[in-house]
C-alpha positions as CSV (number, residue, x, y, z in Angstrom):
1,X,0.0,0.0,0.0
2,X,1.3,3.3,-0.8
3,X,1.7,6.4,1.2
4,X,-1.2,8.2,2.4
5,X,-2.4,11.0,-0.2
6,X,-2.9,14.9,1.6
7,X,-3.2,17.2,-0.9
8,X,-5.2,18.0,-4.0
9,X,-3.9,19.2,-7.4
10,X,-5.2,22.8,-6.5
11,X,-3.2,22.7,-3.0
12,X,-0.2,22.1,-5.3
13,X,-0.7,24.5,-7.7
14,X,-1.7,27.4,-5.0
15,X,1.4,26.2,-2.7
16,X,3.4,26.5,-5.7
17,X,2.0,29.8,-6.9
18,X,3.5,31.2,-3.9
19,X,6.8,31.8,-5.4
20,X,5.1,33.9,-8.1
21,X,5.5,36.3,-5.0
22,X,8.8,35.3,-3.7
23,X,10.5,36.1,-7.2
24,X,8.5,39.1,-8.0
25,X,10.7,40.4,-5.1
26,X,13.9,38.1,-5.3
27,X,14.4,38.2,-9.5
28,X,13.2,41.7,-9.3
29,X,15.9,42.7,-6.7
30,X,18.6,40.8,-7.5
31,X,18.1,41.4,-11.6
32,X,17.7,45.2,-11.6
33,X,18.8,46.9,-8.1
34,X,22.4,47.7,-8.9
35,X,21.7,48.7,-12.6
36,X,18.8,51.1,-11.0
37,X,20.9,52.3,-8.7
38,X,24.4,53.2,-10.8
39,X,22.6,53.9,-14.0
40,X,19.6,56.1,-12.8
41,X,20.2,57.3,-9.5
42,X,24.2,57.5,-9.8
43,X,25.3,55.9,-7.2
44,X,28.9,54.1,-6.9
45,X,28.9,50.6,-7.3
46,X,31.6,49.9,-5.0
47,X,29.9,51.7,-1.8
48,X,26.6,49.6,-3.1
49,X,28.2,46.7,-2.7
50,X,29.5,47.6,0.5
51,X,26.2,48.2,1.9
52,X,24.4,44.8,0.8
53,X,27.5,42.8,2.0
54,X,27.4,45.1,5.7
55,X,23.5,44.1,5.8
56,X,24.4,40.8,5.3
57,X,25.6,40.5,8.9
58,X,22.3,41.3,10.6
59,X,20.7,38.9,8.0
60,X,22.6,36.3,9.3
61,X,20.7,36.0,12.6
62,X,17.2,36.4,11.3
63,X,17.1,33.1,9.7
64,X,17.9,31.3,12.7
65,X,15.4,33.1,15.0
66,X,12.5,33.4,12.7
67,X,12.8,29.2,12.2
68,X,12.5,29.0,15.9
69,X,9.6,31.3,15.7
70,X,8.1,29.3,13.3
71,X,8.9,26.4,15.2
72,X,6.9,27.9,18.3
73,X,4.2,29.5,17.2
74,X,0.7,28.2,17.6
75,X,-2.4,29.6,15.7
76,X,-5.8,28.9,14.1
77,X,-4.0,29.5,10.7
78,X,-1.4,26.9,11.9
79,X,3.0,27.4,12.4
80,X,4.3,28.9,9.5
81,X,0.7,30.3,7.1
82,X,1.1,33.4,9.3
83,X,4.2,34.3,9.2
84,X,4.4,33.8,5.2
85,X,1.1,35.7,5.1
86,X,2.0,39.0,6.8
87,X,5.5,39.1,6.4
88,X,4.7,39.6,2.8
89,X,3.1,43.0,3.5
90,X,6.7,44.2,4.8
91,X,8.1,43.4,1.5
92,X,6.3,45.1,-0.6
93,X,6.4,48.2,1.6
94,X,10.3,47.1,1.7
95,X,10.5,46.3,-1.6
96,X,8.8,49.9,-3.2
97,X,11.1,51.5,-0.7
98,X,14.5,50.1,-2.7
99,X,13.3,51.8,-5.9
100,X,12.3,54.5,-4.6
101,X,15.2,56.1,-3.6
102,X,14.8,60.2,-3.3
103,X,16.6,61.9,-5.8
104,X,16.3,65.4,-4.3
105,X,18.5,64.0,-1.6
106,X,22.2,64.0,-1.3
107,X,24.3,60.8,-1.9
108,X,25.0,59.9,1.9
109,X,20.9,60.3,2.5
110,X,20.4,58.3,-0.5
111,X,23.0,55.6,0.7
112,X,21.0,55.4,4.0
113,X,17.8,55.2,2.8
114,X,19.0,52.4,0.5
115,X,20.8,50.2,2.7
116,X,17.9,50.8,5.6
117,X,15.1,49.6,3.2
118,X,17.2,47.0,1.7
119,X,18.1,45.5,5.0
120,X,14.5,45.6,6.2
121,X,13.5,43.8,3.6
122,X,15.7,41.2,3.7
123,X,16.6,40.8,6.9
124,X,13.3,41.1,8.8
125,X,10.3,40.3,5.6
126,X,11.6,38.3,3.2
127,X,12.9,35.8,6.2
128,X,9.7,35.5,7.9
129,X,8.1,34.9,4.4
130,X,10.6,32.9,2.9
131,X,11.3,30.5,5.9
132,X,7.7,29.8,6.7
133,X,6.5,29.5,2.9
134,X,9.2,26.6,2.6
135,X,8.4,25.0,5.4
136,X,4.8,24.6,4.8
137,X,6.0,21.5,2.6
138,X,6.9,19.6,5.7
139,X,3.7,20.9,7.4
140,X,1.2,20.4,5.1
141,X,2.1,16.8,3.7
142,X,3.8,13.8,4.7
143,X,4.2,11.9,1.7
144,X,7.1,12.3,0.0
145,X,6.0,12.2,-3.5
146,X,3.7,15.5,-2.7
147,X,7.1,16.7,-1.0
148,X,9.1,16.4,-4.4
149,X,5.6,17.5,-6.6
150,X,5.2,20.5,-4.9
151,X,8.8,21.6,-5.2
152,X,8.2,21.6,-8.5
153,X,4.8,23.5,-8.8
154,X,7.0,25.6,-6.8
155,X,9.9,26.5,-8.5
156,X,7.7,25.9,-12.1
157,X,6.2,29.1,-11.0
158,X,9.9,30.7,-9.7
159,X,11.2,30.3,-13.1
160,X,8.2,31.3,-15.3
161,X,8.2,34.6,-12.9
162,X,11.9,34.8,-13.5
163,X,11.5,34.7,-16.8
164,X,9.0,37.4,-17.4
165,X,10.1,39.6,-14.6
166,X,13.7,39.7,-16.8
167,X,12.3,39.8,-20.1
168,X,9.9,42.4,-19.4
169,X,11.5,45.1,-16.6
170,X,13.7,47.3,-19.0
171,X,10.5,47.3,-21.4
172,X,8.2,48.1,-18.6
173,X,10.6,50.7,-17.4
174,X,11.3,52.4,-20.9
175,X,7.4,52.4,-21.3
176,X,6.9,54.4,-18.0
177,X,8.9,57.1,-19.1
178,X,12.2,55.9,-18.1
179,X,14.1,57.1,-14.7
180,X,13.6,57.4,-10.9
181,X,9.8,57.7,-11.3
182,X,9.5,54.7,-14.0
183,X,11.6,52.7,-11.3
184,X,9.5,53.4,-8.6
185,X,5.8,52.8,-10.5
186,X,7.0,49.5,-11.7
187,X,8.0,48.1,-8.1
188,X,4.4,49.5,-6.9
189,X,2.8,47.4,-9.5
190,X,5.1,43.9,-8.9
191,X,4.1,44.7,-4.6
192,X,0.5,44.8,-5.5
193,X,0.8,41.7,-7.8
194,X,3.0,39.8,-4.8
195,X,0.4,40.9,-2.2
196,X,-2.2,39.1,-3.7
197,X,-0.3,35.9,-5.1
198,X,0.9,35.3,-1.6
199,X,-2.4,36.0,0.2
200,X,-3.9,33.4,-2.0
201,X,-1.2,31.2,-2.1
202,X,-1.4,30.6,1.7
203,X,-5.2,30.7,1.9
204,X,-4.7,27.5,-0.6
205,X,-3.3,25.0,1.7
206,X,-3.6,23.9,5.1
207,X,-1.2,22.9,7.9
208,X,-1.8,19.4,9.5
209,X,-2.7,19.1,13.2
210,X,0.2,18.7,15.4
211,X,-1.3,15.3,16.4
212,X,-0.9,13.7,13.4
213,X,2.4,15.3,12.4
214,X,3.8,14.1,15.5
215,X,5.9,10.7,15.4
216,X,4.5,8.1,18.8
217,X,7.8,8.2,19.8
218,X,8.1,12.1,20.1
219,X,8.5,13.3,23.5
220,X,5.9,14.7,25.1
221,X,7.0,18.2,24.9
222,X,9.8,19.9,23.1
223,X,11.0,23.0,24.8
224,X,14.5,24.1,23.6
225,X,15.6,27.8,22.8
226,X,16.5,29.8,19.0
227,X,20.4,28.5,21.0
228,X,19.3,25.5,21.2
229,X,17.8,25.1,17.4
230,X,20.8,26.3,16.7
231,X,23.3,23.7,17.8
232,X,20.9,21.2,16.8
233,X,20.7,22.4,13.0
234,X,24.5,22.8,13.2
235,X,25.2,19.3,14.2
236,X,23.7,18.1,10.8
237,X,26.0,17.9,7.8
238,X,23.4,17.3,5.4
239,X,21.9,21.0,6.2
240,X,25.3,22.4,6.4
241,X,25.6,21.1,2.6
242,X,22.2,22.1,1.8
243,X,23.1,25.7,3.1
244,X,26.7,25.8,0.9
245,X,24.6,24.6,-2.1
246,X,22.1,27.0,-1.4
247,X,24.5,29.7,-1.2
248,X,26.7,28.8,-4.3
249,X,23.2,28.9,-6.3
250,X,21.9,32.3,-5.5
251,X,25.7,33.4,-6.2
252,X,25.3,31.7,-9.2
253,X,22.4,33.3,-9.8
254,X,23.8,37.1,-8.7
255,X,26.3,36.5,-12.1
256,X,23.8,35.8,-14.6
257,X,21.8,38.5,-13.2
258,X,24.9,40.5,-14.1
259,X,24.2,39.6,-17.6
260,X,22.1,42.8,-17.9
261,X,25.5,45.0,-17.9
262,X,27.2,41.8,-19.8
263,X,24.1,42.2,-22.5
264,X,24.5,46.0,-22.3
265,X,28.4,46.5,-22.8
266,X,29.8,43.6,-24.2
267,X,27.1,42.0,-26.9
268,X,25.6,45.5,-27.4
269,X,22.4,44.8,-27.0
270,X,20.6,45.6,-23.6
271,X,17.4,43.6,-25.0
272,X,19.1,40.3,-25.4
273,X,19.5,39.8,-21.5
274,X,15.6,39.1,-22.0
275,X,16.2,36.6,-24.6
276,X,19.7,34.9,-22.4
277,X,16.5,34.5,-19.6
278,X,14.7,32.5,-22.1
279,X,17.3,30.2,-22.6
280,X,18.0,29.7,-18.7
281,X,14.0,29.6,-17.4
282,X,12.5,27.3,-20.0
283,X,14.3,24.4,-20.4
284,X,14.9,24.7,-16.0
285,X,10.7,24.4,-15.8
286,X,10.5,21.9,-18.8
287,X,13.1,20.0,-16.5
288,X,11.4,20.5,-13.0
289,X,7.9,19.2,-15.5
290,X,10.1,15.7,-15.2
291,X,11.7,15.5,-12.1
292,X,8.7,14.0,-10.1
293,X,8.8,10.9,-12.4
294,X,12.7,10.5,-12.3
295,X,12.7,10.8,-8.5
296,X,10.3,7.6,-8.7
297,X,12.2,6.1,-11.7
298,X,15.7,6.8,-10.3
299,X,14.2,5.3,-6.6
300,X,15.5,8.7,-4.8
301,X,16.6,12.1,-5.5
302,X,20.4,11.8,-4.9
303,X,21.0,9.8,-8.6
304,X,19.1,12.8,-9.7
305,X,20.3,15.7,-8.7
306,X,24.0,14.5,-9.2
307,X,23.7,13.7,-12.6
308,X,21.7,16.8,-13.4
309,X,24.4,19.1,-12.0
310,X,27.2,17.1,-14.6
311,X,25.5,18.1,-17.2
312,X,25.0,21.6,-15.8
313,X,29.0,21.9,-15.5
314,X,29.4,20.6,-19.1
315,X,26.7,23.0,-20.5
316,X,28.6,25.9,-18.8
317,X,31.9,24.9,-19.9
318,X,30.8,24.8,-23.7
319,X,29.0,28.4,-22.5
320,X,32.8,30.2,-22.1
321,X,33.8,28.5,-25.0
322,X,31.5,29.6,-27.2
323,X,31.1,33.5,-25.3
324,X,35.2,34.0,-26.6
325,X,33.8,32.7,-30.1
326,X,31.5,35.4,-30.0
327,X,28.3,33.1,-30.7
328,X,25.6,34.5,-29.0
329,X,23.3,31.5,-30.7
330,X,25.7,28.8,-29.1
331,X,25.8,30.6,-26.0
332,X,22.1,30.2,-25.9
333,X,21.8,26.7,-26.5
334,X,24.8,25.6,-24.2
335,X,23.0,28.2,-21.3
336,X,19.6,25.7,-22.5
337,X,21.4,22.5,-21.7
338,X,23.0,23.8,-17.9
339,X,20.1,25.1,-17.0
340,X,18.5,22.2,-18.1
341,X,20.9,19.8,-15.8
342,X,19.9,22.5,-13.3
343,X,16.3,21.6,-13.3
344,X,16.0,18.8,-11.4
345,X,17.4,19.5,-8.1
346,X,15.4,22.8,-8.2
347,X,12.8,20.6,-7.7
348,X,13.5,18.4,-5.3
349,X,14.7,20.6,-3.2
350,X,12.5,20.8,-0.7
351,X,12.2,17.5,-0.1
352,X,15.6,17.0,0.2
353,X,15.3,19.5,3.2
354,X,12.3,17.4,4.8
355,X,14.9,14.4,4.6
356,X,17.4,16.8,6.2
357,X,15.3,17.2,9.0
358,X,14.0,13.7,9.3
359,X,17.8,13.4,9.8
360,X,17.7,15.3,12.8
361,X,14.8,13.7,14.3
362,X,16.5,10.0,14.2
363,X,19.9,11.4,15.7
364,X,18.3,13.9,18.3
365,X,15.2,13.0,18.7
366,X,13.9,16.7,17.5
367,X,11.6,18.1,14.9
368,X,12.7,21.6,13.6
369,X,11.2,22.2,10.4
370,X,10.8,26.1,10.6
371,X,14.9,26.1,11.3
372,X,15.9,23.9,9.3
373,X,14.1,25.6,6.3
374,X,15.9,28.4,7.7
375,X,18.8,27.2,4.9
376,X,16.4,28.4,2.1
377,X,16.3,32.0,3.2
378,X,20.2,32.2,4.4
379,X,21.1,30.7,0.9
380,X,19.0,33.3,-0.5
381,X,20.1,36.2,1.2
382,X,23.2,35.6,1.9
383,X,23.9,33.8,-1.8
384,X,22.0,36.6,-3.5
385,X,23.1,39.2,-0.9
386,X,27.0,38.8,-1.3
387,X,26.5,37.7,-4.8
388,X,24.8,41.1,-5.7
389,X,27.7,42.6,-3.8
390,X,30.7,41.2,-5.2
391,X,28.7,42.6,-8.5
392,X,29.3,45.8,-7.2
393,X,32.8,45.4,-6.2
394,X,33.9,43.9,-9.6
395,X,32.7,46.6,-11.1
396,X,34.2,49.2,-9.3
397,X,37.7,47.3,-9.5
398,X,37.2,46.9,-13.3
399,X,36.5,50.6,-13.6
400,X,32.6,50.9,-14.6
401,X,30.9,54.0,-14.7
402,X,27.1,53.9,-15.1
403,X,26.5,56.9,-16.6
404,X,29.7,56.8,-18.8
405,X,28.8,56.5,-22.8
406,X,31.3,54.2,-22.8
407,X,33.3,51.3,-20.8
408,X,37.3,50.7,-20.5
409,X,38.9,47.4,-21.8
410,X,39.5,46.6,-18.0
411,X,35.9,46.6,-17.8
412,X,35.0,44.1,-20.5
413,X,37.3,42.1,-19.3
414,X,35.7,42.3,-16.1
415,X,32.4,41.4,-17.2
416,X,33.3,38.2,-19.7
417,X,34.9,36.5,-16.0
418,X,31.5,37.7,-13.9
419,X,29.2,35.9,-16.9
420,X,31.3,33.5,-18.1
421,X,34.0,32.0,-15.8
422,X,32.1,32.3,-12.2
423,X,29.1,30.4,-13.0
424,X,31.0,27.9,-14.3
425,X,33.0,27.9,-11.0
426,X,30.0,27.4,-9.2
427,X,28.5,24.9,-10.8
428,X,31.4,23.0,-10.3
429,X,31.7,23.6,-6.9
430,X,27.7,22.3,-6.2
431,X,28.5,19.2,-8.1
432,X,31.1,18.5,-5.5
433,X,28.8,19.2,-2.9
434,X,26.1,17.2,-4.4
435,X,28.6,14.1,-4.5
436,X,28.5,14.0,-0.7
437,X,25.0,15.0,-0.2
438,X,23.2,11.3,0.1
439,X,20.7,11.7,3.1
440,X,17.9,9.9,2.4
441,X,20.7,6.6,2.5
442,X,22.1,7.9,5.3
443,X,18.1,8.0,7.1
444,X,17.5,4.9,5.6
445,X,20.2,3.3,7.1
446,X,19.9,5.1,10.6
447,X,15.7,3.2,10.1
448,X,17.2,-0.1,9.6
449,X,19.6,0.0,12.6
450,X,16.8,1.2,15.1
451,X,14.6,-1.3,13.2
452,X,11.8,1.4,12.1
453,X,9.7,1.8,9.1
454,X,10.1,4.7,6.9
455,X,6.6,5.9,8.3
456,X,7.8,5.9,11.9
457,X,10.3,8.7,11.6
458,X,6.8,11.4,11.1
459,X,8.1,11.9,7.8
């Protein structure tokens, strides 16, 4: 007999719309901030840089607090609904605020104003959000295949927002007029749109009672402290991985982003980042389409994911190869097939986190969903956080000047290593992490010594 069935196809496809929301602030920001910033408002790239990478400190300890938070709280609308539903309202406050930076002001108001509204929204919104929306898939389900399926709703969703938010935003911008204003009426219009996604996207499922999430051999009561979450989450490898992959992604992710100035100054063509977008969302969401069969077919989701990640590293190696050709139609297809490759552990993902913390559970004896999905808002803050950063500071080593008609060879340079060469890095660098990354063998063995069915663990 198989595993008990929770959730409906629309419980899947509202859970999963709920990143429709996530990335009208995450592609949005990371995409578009600096190029707002040094192109329209004039800002130096350098002190930009220095800002996000500063407010990456406090962000830090937000993700483990706000998982213990999670992890405590006790309402009619469950643990984590909301904190994912009204934490959303701070970031489209947040998020308006970013583009809306005065331009009456002087640069060292301007500078504040950024790095306060920048660090409110991640540090304090997009945690509380982010954290509880991801751990809603160990909350509302506990059958793994629903786990793996709504990962991919999710991230089907994350990618086709992705998509349009970069294909569209310099349009959308150039439409409004252009400049400061243009900025700011676009970000009012992707808040509105976020606000209501999320609302509905929370409203769409609903959290399990304690009771039956509970294991018979869970303790009676489970009082520890945000300390105490701490030292348990850091005493599991698997989410230590999880967290390194997580962060080499949204790094990843900060460089391609950086493909707006790459587009712009090296192929000439500012419009072409749109189509570049094209080739990385669609063949990711034609991949996640797949992934719930070839967990099944592939009996687990480490085969997978490691095999989907070789073929990312081959598809970016062929991608430098064929960027110093100067063959923007090879670059396309090669940036097809490793994002492709990519696909499949976007997925997954989240179930791979649920495994993490069924990990947790058979060596402590402790259930910590909300902090151990705490490793999807670090990654993404601090991933996309330092990665948007290091943007910044390339630029201002290679010598880039926003408003400048024109860019020095020092900055071409710059930008062919930042689009071409770190990605590839990257990529590498998760593969390796992948290769070590086997938890659900590592529960399954942990079951068989303590003689317990894979139901036992209140997976």
């Amino acid at each position: 007999m198989g595993e008990k069935t929770y959730l409906k196809w629309y419980n899947k496809v509202g859970y999963g719309a709920g990143d429709i929301a996530g990335n009208v602030v995450y592609a949005f920001l990371t995409s578009f901030v600096m190029i707002y910033l040094t192109d329209t408002i004039g800002l130096a790239s350098g002190i930009i840089g220095t800002l996000i990478a500063v407010s990456k400190i406090f962000d830090g300890f937000t993700d483990i607090i706000f998982g213990s938070l999670i992890d405590k709280t006790r309402t009619k609308l469950g643990k984590a609904r909301p904190w994912m539903i009204y934490g959303y309202v701070g970031c489209a406050v947040t998020l308006i605020a970013v583009f809306a930076v005065p331009t009456g002001w002087g640069e060292t108001a301007q500078y504040i104003w950024f790095f306060i509204a920048y660090t409110l929204l991640n540090g304090v919104f997009y945690t509380a959000n982010n954290i509880a929306y991801s751990a809603l898939t160990s909350l509302v389900t506990k059958n793994s295949k629903e786990r793996v399926q709504m990962g991919s709703f999710r991230f089907i969703f994350a990618f086709s927002t992705s998509l349009l938010i970069q294909s569209v935003t310099v349009i959308f911008v150039d439409f409004c007029g252009g400049g400061a204003k243009a900025w700011r009426m676009v970000a009012i219009i992707y808040a509105l749109i976020g606000l209501i996604v999320n609302t509905a996207s929370g409203l769409s499922v609903k959290e399990l009672p304690e009771e039956e999430l509970a294991s018979e051999q869970k303790p009676k009561e489970e009082k520890y402290s945000a300390v105490d979450a701490f030292k348990l989450i850091m005493a599991n490898k698997y989410y230590l991985m999880i967290c390194g992959v997580y962060i080499l992604q949204q790094l990843y992710t900060a460089m391609i982003g950086a493909g707006i100035f790459y587009a712009t100054w090296v192929l000439k063509n500012k419009n072409l980042f749109g189509v570049f977008s094209w080739a990385v969302n669609i063949p990711l969401i034609v991949a996640l389409i797949f992934t719930p069969m070839l967990v099944e077919k592939w009996k687990g989701m480490y085969k997978l994911n490691l095999r989907g990640y070789m073929l990312a590293v081959i598809g970016r190696a062929l991608v430098v190869v064929a960027g110093y050709m100067g063959s923007v139609p090879l670059m396309l297809l090669f940036t097809a097939v490793a994002a492709f490759g990519q696909g499949p552990w976007q997925g997954d993902m989240n179930a791979v986190i649920a495994c993490c913390s069924e990990y947790t559970y058979l060596t402590k004896g402790k259930k910590v969903e909300g902090t151990m999905y705490s490793c999807t808002s670090l990654g993404v803050k601090l991933g996309g956080g330092i990665g948007t950063a290091v943007v910044g500071w390339l630029l201002e080593l290679s010598g880039y000047v926003g408003t400048a008609a024109a860019q020095p060879e020092s900055c071409i340079n710059m930008l062919q290593f930042m689009y071409l060469w770190l990605p590839l890095i990257f990529d590498v660098l998760i593969l390796f992490v992948l290769s070590r990354m086997n938890v659900e063998k590592a529960n399954e063995e942990i079951r068989a010594k303590k003689g317990m069915a894979s139901g036992d663990s209140g997976k």
